[in-house]
């Protein structure tokens, strides 16, 4: 990505649709759009990653059991079950964004995320309040899951509709912010586990990352308060008020029932979203599980697992926008197919290498490779998904597709992998799990390219 391309419109961008007839033109600083949308996605992933990173500590404090494996599975099970709220949040907040506006939905979702994070940060342990402690954690995760359900669709639609001529670059910041979240959460994990004793960590240290996340929320809420609605959505509202839907045209109205329309007439597009997402969402949550994997399966100190994933976060954060810009030039699916094939061919040998030579160095090498492939594969996905839906159902379609895929194939990944390792005794189960995800995603991309003309 050359500097002029990356900075084109760095000060201002034109109206999303280029509606010359109306002469509509909106000038919005690109950096303001990126920060306003990315901060919510970053907070969402930061909360998820911190929970996953400190799953062992949380399992001891909130899900005590005679067997440590059972305790960990209970904590990861709560993590997984909370994802059942994401599709509900996608339907409710996605439809809200398509009816009331992207900005309104973004304001609501980040407020709910902040409350959920604060509840975890201040939740008393099982020793203090008994069974209400795990119930409270579960309720907090449900709130976070519901709010996250509407975040991706609304924020991606917001970015793409403001800068439609660069959808790959703009929407890639959604996933670049996930890399920043991984980087920040890994830094907290490495510092806290390296500097604090185990009693200190279990007493108060684990709460620090959640307290930090709770403080980020009001900042994001303030920034989002002062960004404008997307020109495309604002125009659709104005046209609906000025003329009836038949005069305005199919794509020039706000959907009266976006959920019904997506489920009734756009099921194939939903399936493409879900299928394409499987590889990247399983890889996401595998990365989240890696500090636990490093401790339980590789026998490495906790801090080393966090350091290795910190490298992954850095790669994802820095590489993703470049790949997003590249996808605007050469197409989404071509890039994703190449990365998916490399993932399929190399992930199992990578895990075998890491287990045969367990050390911080080998784990960093493997996580660097996984992070690179993940960044290349998933940077084009938001733009690909947004292109599948018209303006009137875009937020709903993306939110539902993204969150169904994340719930089924992502949120249950740490639990599934932990169970597979315990049931089979095979420490390479994560590699096999990712290979299955790669096969499904590659098949989906080929179908989308041949039958739907996606590019």
Short mmCIF file of C-alpha atoms in Angstrom, two decimals:
data_model
loop_
_atom_site.label_atom_id
_atom_site.label_comp_id
_atom_site.label_asym_id
_atom_site.label_seq_id
_atom_site.Cartn_x
_atom_site.Cartn_y
_atom_site.Cartn_z
CA UNK A 1 0.00 0.00 0.00
CA UNK A 2 1.68 3.20 -1.12
CA UNK A 3 1.51 6.24 1.07
CA UNK A 4 -0.71 8.20 -1.29
CA UNK A 5 -3.21 5.35 -1.45
CA UNK A 6 -3.23 4.86 2.28
CA UNK A 7 -3.68 8.56 2.83
CA UNK A 8 -6.08 9.32 -0.02
CA UNK A 9 -8.87 11.19 1.59
CA UNK A 10 -6.84 11.17 4.82
CA UNK A 11 -8.26 14.57 5.58
CA UNK A 12 -11.71 14.18 4.05
CA UNK A 13 -13.78 11.82 1.93
CA UNK A 14 -16.67 12.37 -0.44
CA UNK A 15 -20.26 11.29 -0.13
CA UNK A 16 -20.69 7.52 -0.13
CA UNK A 17 -22.87 7.08 -3.19
CA UNK A 18 -21.75 9.84 -5.46
CA UNK A 19 -25.34 10.86 -6.08
CA UNK A 20 -24.70 13.59 -8.59
CA UNK A 21 -28.36 14.29 -9.09
CA UNK A 22 -28.90 15.23 -5.49
CA UNK A 23 -25.53 16.88 -5.28
CA UNK A 24 -25.15 15.35 -1.86
CA UNK A 25 -21.69 15.52 -0.43
CA UNK A 26 -20.45 14.67 3.04
CA UNK A 27 -16.96 15.37 4.21
CA UNK A 28 -15.83 13.31 7.16
CA UNK A 29 -12.26 12.86 8.41
CA UNK A 30 -11.22 9.28 7.68
CA UNK A 31 -9.27 8.96 10.92
CA UNK A 32 -12.39 9.93 12.86
CA UNK A 33 -14.44 7.22 11.15
CA UNK A 34 -11.78 4.60 11.81
CA UNK A 35 -11.32 5.48 15.47
CA UNK A 36 -15.05 5.77 16.16
CA UNK A 37 -15.82 2.33 14.75
CA UNK A 38 -12.65 0.45 15.63
CA UNK A 39 -12.67 1.36 19.31
CA UNK A 40 -15.88 -0.60 19.90
CA UNK A 41 -14.66 -3.66 18.03
CA UNK A 42 -11.34 -3.39 19.87
CA UNK A 43 -13.12 -3.25 23.23
CA UNK A 44 -15.27 -6.25 22.31
CA UNK A 45 -12.27 -8.37 21.41
CA UNK A 46 -10.19 -7.09 24.27
CA UNK A 47 -12.82 -8.28 26.75
CA UNK A 48 -13.07 -11.67 25.06
CA UNK A 49 -9.31 -12.15 24.89
CA UNK A 50 -8.73 -11.13 28.50
CA UNK A 51 -11.37 -13.60 29.66
CA UNK A 52 -9.77 -16.35 27.59
CA UNK A 53 -6.25 -15.48 28.72
CA UNK A 54 -7.21 -15.55 32.39
CA UNK A 55 -9.52 -18.56 32.04
CA UNK A 56 -7.37 -20.67 34.37
CA UNK A 57 -7.49 -18.03 37.14
CA UNK A 58 -11.19 -17.35 36.59
CA UNK A 59 -11.94 -21.08 36.73
CA UNK A 60 -10.33 -21.32 40.18
CA UNK A 61 -12.07 -18.24 41.58
CA UNK A 62 -15.55 -18.62 40.11
CA UNK A 63 -15.92 -22.27 39.06
CA UNK A 64 -14.13 -24.29 41.75
CA UNK A 65 -14.14 -28.08 41.32
CA UNK A 66 -12.14 -31.03 42.65
CA UNK A 67 -10.59 -31.57 39.19
CA UNK A 68 -8.75 -28.62 37.59
CA UNK A 69 -9.71 -29.81 34.11
CA UNK A 70 -13.39 -29.83 35.03
CA UNK A 71 -13.05 -26.36 36.55
CA UNK A 72 -11.40 -25.04 33.37
CA UNK A 73 -14.03 -26.66 31.17
CA UNK A 74 -16.75 -24.97 33.23
CA UNK A 75 -15.11 -21.56 32.76
CA UNK A 76 -14.66 -22.15 29.02
CA UNK A 77 -18.19 -23.52 28.82
CA UNK A 78 -19.52 -20.28 30.28
CA UNK A 79 -17.44 -18.44 27.69
CA UNK A 80 -18.97 -20.59 24.94
CA UNK A 81 -22.58 -20.50 26.14
CA UNK A 82 -22.52 -16.73 26.38
CA UNK A 83 -22.13 -16.71 22.61
CA UNK A 84 -25.72 -17.86 22.33
CA UNK A 85 -26.64 -14.22 23.02
CA UNK A 86 -24.69 -12.99 19.99
CA UNK A 87 -27.19 -14.07 17.29
CA UNK A 88 -29.98 -12.48 19.32
CA UNK A 89 -27.96 -9.28 19.56
CA UNK A 90 -27.30 -9.49 15.82
CA UNK A 91 -31.02 -9.68 15.03
CA UNK A 92 -32.03 -6.93 17.46
CA UNK A 93 -29.17 -4.45 17.07
CA UNK A 94 -28.64 -5.21 13.37
CA UNK A 95 -32.29 -4.48 12.62
CA UNK A 96 -32.07 -1.40 14.86
CA UNK A 97 -29.13 -0.15 12.77
CA UNK A 98 -31.03 -0.69 9.51
CA UNK A 99 -34.12 1.07 10.84
CA UNK A 100 -32.75 3.82 13.09
CA UNK A 101 -29.20 4.25 11.84
CA UNK A 102 -25.69 2.85 12.20
CA UNK A 103 -24.65 5.51 14.72
CA UNK A 104 -27.56 4.81 17.10
CA UNK A 105 -26.74 1.11 17.16
CA UNK A 106 -23.04 1.78 17.73
CA UNK A 107 -23.82 4.01 20.71
CA UNK A 108 -26.02 1.35 22.32
CA UNK A 109 -23.62 -1.55 21.77
CA UNK A 110 -20.56 0.12 23.29
CA UNK A 111 -22.56 1.25 26.33
CA UNK A 112 -23.67 -2.33 26.97
CA UNK A 113 -20.12 -3.65 26.48
CA UNK A 114 -18.84 -1.23 29.09
CA UNK A 115 -21.42 -2.31 31.66
CA UNK A 116 -20.67 -6.00 31.06
CA UNK A 117 -16.94 -5.46 31.46
CA UNK A 118 -17.47 -3.51 34.68
CA UNK A 119 -19.59 -6.29 36.15
CA UNK A 120 -16.79 -8.81 35.63
CA UNK A 121 -14.19 -6.41 37.02
CA UNK A 122 -16.06 -6.00 40.30
CA UNK A 123 -17.69 -9.43 40.63
CA UNK A 124 -17.09 -11.09 44.04
CA UNK A 125 -15.63 -14.58 43.89
CA UNK A 126 -17.28 -17.91 44.69
CA UNK A 127 -15.66 -17.87 48.13
CA UNK A 128 -17.46 -14.60 48.90
CA UNK A 129 -20.98 -15.07 47.49
CA UNK A 130 -21.17 -18.71 46.50
CA UNK A 131 -23.15 -19.78 43.45
CA UNK A 132 -24.07 -16.17 42.62
CA UNK A 133 -20.47 -15.62 41.49
CA UNK A 134 -20.56 -17.94 38.44
CA UNK A 135 -24.12 -16.79 37.70
CA UNK A 136 -22.90 -13.19 37.73
CA UNK A 137 -20.01 -14.00 35.40
CA UNK A 138 -22.39 -15.77 33.03
CA UNK A 139 -24.83 -12.83 33.07
CA UNK A 140 -21.97 -10.42 32.35
CA UNK A 141 -20.81 -12.51 29.43
CA UNK A 142 -24.38 -12.69 28.10
CA UNK A 143 -24.59 -8.89 28.12
CA UNK A 144 -21.25 -8.61 26.35
CA UNK A 145 -22.30 -11.23 23.81
CA UNK A 146 -25.58 -9.46 23.07
CA UNK A 147 -23.90 -6.08 22.58
CA UNK A 148 -21.12 -7.58 20.46
CA UNK A 149 -23.78 -9.19 18.27
CA UNK A 150 -24.68 -5.85 16.71
CA UNK A 151 -21.24 -4.26 16.73
CA UNK A 152 -19.64 -5.82 13.66
CA UNK A 153 -22.52 -5.29 11.23
CA UNK A 154 -23.20 -1.70 12.26
CA UNK A 155 -19.56 -0.61 12.37
CA UNK A 156 -18.62 -2.28 9.08
CA UNK A 157 -21.64 -0.79 7.32
CA UNK A 158 -20.70 2.57 8.82
CA UNK A 159 -17.17 2.41 7.38
CA UNK A 160 -18.07 1.02 3.95
CA UNK A 161 -20.95 3.43 3.38
CA UNK A 162 -18.83 6.44 4.27
CA UNK A 163 -15.98 5.44 1.91
CA UNK A 164 -17.47 3.07 -0.70
CA UNK A 165 -14.59 3.36 -3.15
CA UNK A 166 -12.18 1.79 -0.62
CA UNK A 167 -14.24 -0.85 1.19
CA UNK A 168 -11.36 -3.29 1.66
CA UNK A 169 -9.05 -0.77 3.28
CA UNK A 170 -11.67 0.89 5.45
CA UNK A 171 -13.37 -2.25 6.73
CA UNK A 172 -10.03 -4.00 7.34
CA UNK A 173 -9.55 -1.69 10.32
CA UNK A 174 -12.27 -3.72 12.01
CA UNK A 175 -9.90 -6.66 12.17
CA UNK A 176 -6.77 -4.57 12.64
CA UNK A 177 -8.37 -3.39 15.86
CA UNK A 178 -8.65 -7.02 16.92
CA UNK A 179 -4.90 -7.28 16.52
CA UNK A 180 -4.48 -4.22 18.71
CA UNK A 181 -6.74 -5.88 21.28
CA UNK A 182 -4.65 -9.05 21.19
CA UNK A 183 -1.50 -6.98 21.57
CA UNK A 184 -2.84 -5.04 24.55
CA UNK A 185 -4.40 -8.04 26.28
CA UNK A 186 -1.22 -10.08 25.76
CA UNK A 187 0.87 -7.27 27.22
CA UNK A 188 -1.34 -7.21 30.32
CA UNK A 189 -1.07 -10.98 30.60
CA UNK A 190 2.69 -11.06 30.21
CA UNK A 191 3.31 -8.24 32.70
CA UNK A 192 0.85 -9.43 35.32
CA UNK A 193 1.85 -13.10 35.24
CA UNK A 194 5.52 -12.16 35.20
CA UNK A 195 5.44 -9.50 37.92
CA UNK A 196 2.86 -10.87 40.35
CA UNK A 197 2.87 -13.99 42.45
CA UNK A 198 0.06 -16.49 41.95
CA UNK A 199 -1.72 -15.39 45.17
CA UNK A 200 -1.51 -11.74 44.08
CA UNK A 201 -2.80 -12.59 40.62
CA UNK A 202 -5.75 -14.52 42.02
CA UNK A 203 -6.46 -11.92 44.70
CA UNK A 204 -6.59 -8.74 42.61
CA UNK A 205 -4.20 -8.83 39.64
CA UNK A 206 -6.62 -10.50 37.20
CA UNK A 207 -9.10 -7.63 37.68
CA UNK A 208 -6.73 -4.95 36.32
CA UNK A 209 -7.26 -5.72 32.60
CA UNK A 210 -11.04 -5.68 33.04
CA UNK A 211 -10.89 -2.36 34.90
CA UNK A 212 -8.87 -0.93 32.03
CA UNK A 213 -11.44 -2.18 29.53
CA UNK A 214 -14.23 -0.59 31.53
CA UNK A 215 -12.45 2.79 31.29
CA UNK A 216 -12.08 2.53 27.50
CA UNK A 217 -15.85 2.30 27.00
CA UNK A 218 -16.75 5.93 27.92
CA UNK A 219 -14.03 7.18 25.58
CA UNK A 220 -15.55 5.23 22.70
CA UNK A 221 -19.02 6.43 23.62
CA UNK A 222 -17.84 10.05 23.57
CA UNK A 223 -16.14 9.68 20.17
CA UNK A 224 -19.15 7.97 18.60
CA UNK A 225 -21.45 10.70 19.84
CA UNK A 226 -19.79 13.19 17.49
CA UNK A 227 -19.73 11.26 14.20
CA UNK A 228 -22.39 11.69 11.54
CA UNK A 229 -24.73 9.06 10.18
CA UNK A 230 -23.63 7.51 6.87
CA UNK A 231 -24.70 9.47 3.77
CA UNK A 232 -26.23 6.34 2.18
CA UNK A 233 -28.49 5.66 5.15
CA UNK A 234 -29.39 9.32 5.61
CA UNK A 235 -30.37 9.56 1.95
CA UNK A 236 -32.55 6.49 2.19
CA UNK A 237 -34.41 7.96 5.13
CA UNK A 238 -34.92 11.25 3.28
CA UNK A 239 -36.21 9.48 0.18
CA UNK A 240 -38.63 7.39 2.18
CA UNK A 241 -40.02 10.55 3.70
CA UNK A 242 -40.22 12.28 0.32
CA UNK A 243 -41.80 9.48 -1.73
CA UNK A 244 -43.23 6.01 -1.34
CA UNK A 245 -40.97 2.95 -1.64
CA UNK A 246 -42.08 2.07 -5.17
CA UNK A 247 -41.13 5.49 -6.48
CA UNK A 248 -37.82 5.54 -4.63
CA UNK A 249 -36.65 2.11 -5.82
CA UNK A 250 -35.78 -1.13 -4.10
CA UNK A 251 -32.39 -0.11 -2.72
CA UNK A 252 -33.42 3.41 -1.79
CA UNK A 253 -35.58 2.66 1.22
CA UNK A 254 -35.05 1.62 4.78
CA UNK A 255 -36.20 -1.97 5.16
CA UNK A 256 -39.45 -2.19 7.06
CA UNK A 257 -38.48 -5.63 8.31
CA UNK A 258 -34.76 -6.21 7.64
CA UNK A 259 -34.66 -9.42 9.67
CA UNK A 260 -37.53 -10.96 7.69
CA UNK A 261 -36.00 -9.90 4.36
CA UNK A 262 -32.58 -11.35 5.21
CA UNK A 263 -34.01 -14.68 6.35
CA UNK A 264 -36.58 -14.94 3.57
CA UNK A 265 -34.65 -13.77 0.51
CA UNK A 266 -30.93 -13.65 1.37
CA UNK A 267 -30.25 -17.04 2.96
CA UNK A 268 -27.58 -17.97 0.39
CA UNK A 269 -25.69 -14.77 1.18
CA UNK A 270 -25.88 -15.57 4.90
CA UNK A 271 -24.45 -19.03 4.28
CA UNK A 272 -21.54 -17.56 2.31
CA UNK A 273 -20.79 -15.19 5.17
CA UNK A 274 -20.82 -18.01 7.70
CA UNK A 275 -18.79 -20.41 5.58
CA UNK A 276 -16.12 -17.86 4.66
CA UNK A 277 -15.82 -16.85 8.30
CA UNK A 278 -15.20 -20.33 9.74
CA UNK A 279 -11.44 -20.42 9.15
CA UNK A 280 -10.74 -16.98 10.57
CA UNK A 281 -13.05 -17.32 13.58
CA UNK A 282 -11.60 -20.70 14.61
CA UNK A 283 -8.11 -19.23 14.21
CA UNK A 284 -9.14 -16.21 16.30
CA UNK A 285 -10.26 -18.28 19.22
CA UNK A 286 -7.37 -20.69 18.86
CA UNK A 287 -5.04 -17.73 19.38
CA UNK A 288 -7.10 -16.74 22.41
CA UNK A 289 -6.66 -20.27 23.80
CA UNK A 290 -2.91 -20.41 23.20
CA UNK A 291 -1.72 -19.07 26.61
CA UNK A 292 -3.78 -21.83 28.26
CA UNK A 293 -2.42 -24.34 25.72
CA UNK A 294 1.15 -23.22 26.41
CA UNK A 295 0.70 -23.79 30.14
CA UNK A 296 -1.34 -26.98 30.08
CA UNK A 297 0.12 -28.81 27.08
CA UNK A 298 3.58 -27.38 26.41
CA UNK A 299 4.58 -26.92 30.04
CA UNK A 300 5.74 -23.34 29.49
CA UNK A 301 5.48 -20.53 32.07
CA UNK A 302 2.29 -18.48 31.67
CA UNK A 303 4.16 -15.30 30.70
CA UNK A 304 5.73 -17.02 27.67
CA UNK A 305 2.33 -17.91 26.23
CA UNK A 306 1.27 -14.27 26.47
CA UNK A 307 4.50 -13.07 24.85
CA UNK A 308 3.96 -15.41 21.89
CA UNK A 309 0.41 -14.19 21.32
CA UNK A 310 1.59 -10.60 21.68
CA UNK A 311 3.62 -11.17 18.50
CA UNK A 312 0.47 -12.42 16.77
CA UNK A 313 -1.45 -9.32 17.79
CA UNK A 314 1.28 -7.05 16.44
CA UNK A 315 1.31 -8.83 13.06
CA UNK A 316 -2.47 -8.69 12.72
CA UNK A 317 -2.64 -5.03 13.74
CA UNK A 318 0.03 -3.86 11.28
CA UNK A 319 -0.50 -6.16 8.30
CA UNK A 320 -4.30 -6.16 8.02
CA UNK A 321 -4.82 -2.63 6.59
CA UNK A 322 -2.20 -3.28 3.90
CA UNK A 323 -3.95 -6.47 2.84
CA UNK A 324 -7.29 -4.65 2.92
CA UNK A 325 -5.92 -2.02 0.55
CA UNK A 326 -4.47 -4.76 -1.66
CA UNK A 327 -7.87 -6.45 -1.85
CA UNK A 328 -9.35 -3.26 -3.29
CA UNK A 329 -6.91 -3.66 -6.17
CA UNK A 330 -6.95 -7.40 -6.93
CA UNK A 331 -10.16 -8.71 -5.36
CA UNK A 332 -11.07 -10.38 -2.07
CA UNK A 333 -11.49 -14.06 -2.90
CA UNK A 334 -8.20 -14.48 -4.76
CA UNK A 335 -6.26 -13.37 -1.67
CA UNK A 336 -8.39 -15.41 0.71
CA UNK A 337 -8.03 -18.61 -1.32
CA UNK A 338 -4.23 -18.37 -1.33
CA UNK A 339 -4.07 -17.77 2.43
CA UNK A 340 -6.59 -20.54 3.11
CA UNK A 341 -4.61 -23.11 1.14
CA UNK A 342 -1.42 -22.20 3.00
CA UNK A 343 -3.32 -22.50 6.29
CA UNK A 344 -4.59 -25.94 5.35
CA UNK A 345 -1.14 -27.22 4.35
CA UNK A 346 0.96 -25.80 7.17
CA UNK A 347 -1.05 -25.50 10.40
CA UNK A 348 -0.76 -29.15 11.49
CA UNK A 349 3.02 -29.33 10.84
CA UNK A 350 3.34 -26.04 12.74
CA UNK A 351 1.66 -27.51 15.83
CA UNK A 352 3.75 -30.67 15.53
CA UNK A 353 6.92 -28.56 15.40
CA UNK A 354 5.82 -26.51 18.41
CA UNK A 355 5.12 -29.63 20.48
CA UNK A 356 8.33 -31.37 19.46
CA UNK A 357 10.44 -28.35 20.42
CA UNK A 358 8.40 -26.64 23.13
CA UNK A 359 9.98 -23.27 23.90
CA UNK A 360 9.20 -19.59 23.73
CA UNK A 361 11.16 -19.27 20.48
CA UNK A 362 9.31 -22.03 18.63
CA UNK A 363 5.96 -20.85 19.90
CA UNK A 364 6.71 -17.31 18.72
CA UNK A 365 7.65 -18.62 15.27
CA UNK A 366 4.44 -20.61 14.98
CA UNK A 367 2.25 -17.77 16.24
CA UNK A 368 3.99 -15.33 13.88
CA UNK A 369 3.14 -17.62 10.95
CA UNK A 370 -0.45 -18.16 12.11
CA UNK A 371 -0.91 -14.43 12.63
CA UNK A 372 0.42 -13.63 9.15
CA UNK A 373 -1.88 -16.13 7.42
CA UNK A 374 -4.82 -15.00 9.49
CA UNK A 375 -4.24 -11.33 8.65
CA UNK A 376 -4.03 -12.10 4.92
CA UNK A 377 -7.15 -14.28 4.99
CA UNK A 378 -9.44 -12.20 7.12
CA UNK A 379 -8.58 -8.62 6.08
CA UNK A 380 -10.85 -8.80 2.98
CA UNK A 381 -13.78 -10.51 4.76
CA UNK A 382 -15.69 -7.40 5.99
CA UNK A 383 -15.68 -5.88 2.49
CA UNK A 384 -16.70 -9.21 0.95
CA UNK A 385 -19.58 -9.57 3.40
CA UNK A 386 -20.76 -5.97 2.92
CA UNK A 387 -20.88 -6.47 -0.85
CA UNK A 388 -23.34 -9.33 -0.45
CA UNK A 389 -26.15 -7.18 1.02
CA UNK A 390 -27.95 -4.02 -0.14
CA UNK A 391 -27.93 -0.90 2.02
CA UNK A 392 -31.35 -1.52 3.52
CA UNK A 393 -30.34 -4.90 5.06
CA UNK A 394 -26.56 -4.56 5.21
CA UNK A 395 -26.15 -4.16 8.97
CA UNK A 396 -28.61 -6.96 9.72
CA UNK A 397 -27.17 -9.35 7.14
CA UNK A 398 -23.58 -8.87 8.21
CA UNK A 399 -24.43 -8.97 11.91
CA UNK A 400 -26.42 -12.19 11.63
CA UNK A 401 -23.95 -13.94 9.32
CA UNK A 402 -20.94 -12.88 11.35
CA UNK A 403 -22.40 -13.79 14.71
CA UNK A 404 -23.89 -17.12 13.68
CA UNK A 405 -20.48 -18.11 12.33
CA UNK A 406 -18.67 -16.78 15.38
CA UNK A 407 -21.08 -18.46 17.79
CA UNK A 408 -21.09 -21.90 16.17
CA UNK A 409 -17.47 -22.13 15.06
CA UNK A 410 -15.66 -19.54 17.18
CA UNK A 411 -16.98 -19.22 20.70
CA UNK A 412 -16.99 -22.98 21.20
CA UNK A 413 -13.44 -23.42 19.86
CA UNK A 414 -11.55 -23.19 23.20
CA UNK A 415 -14.00 -25.59 24.83
CA UNK A 416 -13.98 -27.98 21.85
CA UNK A 417 -10.19 -28.05 21.65
CA UNK A 418 -9.76 -28.52 25.40
CA UNK A 419 -12.27 -31.38 25.28
CA UNK A 420 -10.63 -32.98 22.22
CA UNK A 421 -7.21 -32.93 23.86
CA UNK A 422 -8.62 -34.38 27.10
CA UNK A 423 -10.64 -37.06 25.28
CA UNK A 424 -8.01 -38.20 22.76
CA UNK A 425 -4.75 -37.29 24.47
CA UNK A 426 -3.64 -35.76 21.17
CA UNK A 427 -1.90 -32.43 21.74
CA UNK A 428 -2.07 -31.70 18.01
CA UNK A 429 -5.88 -31.53 18.04
CA UNK A 430 -5.83 -27.73 17.50
CA UNK A 431 -4.09 -28.21 14.16
CA UNK A 432 -6.65 -30.77 12.99
CA UNK A 433 -9.49 -28.52 14.14
CA UNK A 434 -8.14 -25.60 12.10
CA UNK A 435 -7.66 -27.83 9.04
CA UNK A 436 -11.35 -28.77 9.08
CA UNK A 437 -12.26 -25.08 9.27
CA UNK A 438 -9.98 -24.31 6.32
CA UNK A 439 -11.59 -26.97 4.13
CA UNK A 440 -15.10 -25.63 4.79
CA UNK A 441 -14.10 -22.00 4.18
CA UNK A 442 -12.22 -22.77 0.98
CA UNK A 443 -15.18 -24.71 -0.36
CA UNK A 444 -17.50 -21.80 0.46
CA UNK A 445 -15.27 -19.28 -1.31
CA UNK A 446 -15.14 -21.39 -4.46
CA UNK A 447 -18.94 -21.71 -4.50
CA UNK A 448 -19.35 -17.96 -3.96
CA UNK A 449 -16.94 -17.22 -6.78
CA UNK A 450 -18.54 -19.61 -9.29
CA UNK A 451 -22.25 -19.27 -8.46
CA UNK A 452 -22.53 -15.74 -7.09
CA UNK A 453 -19.81 -13.98 -9.05
CA UNK A 454 -18.13 -12.75 -5.89
CA UNK A 455 -14.62 -11.47 -6.33
#
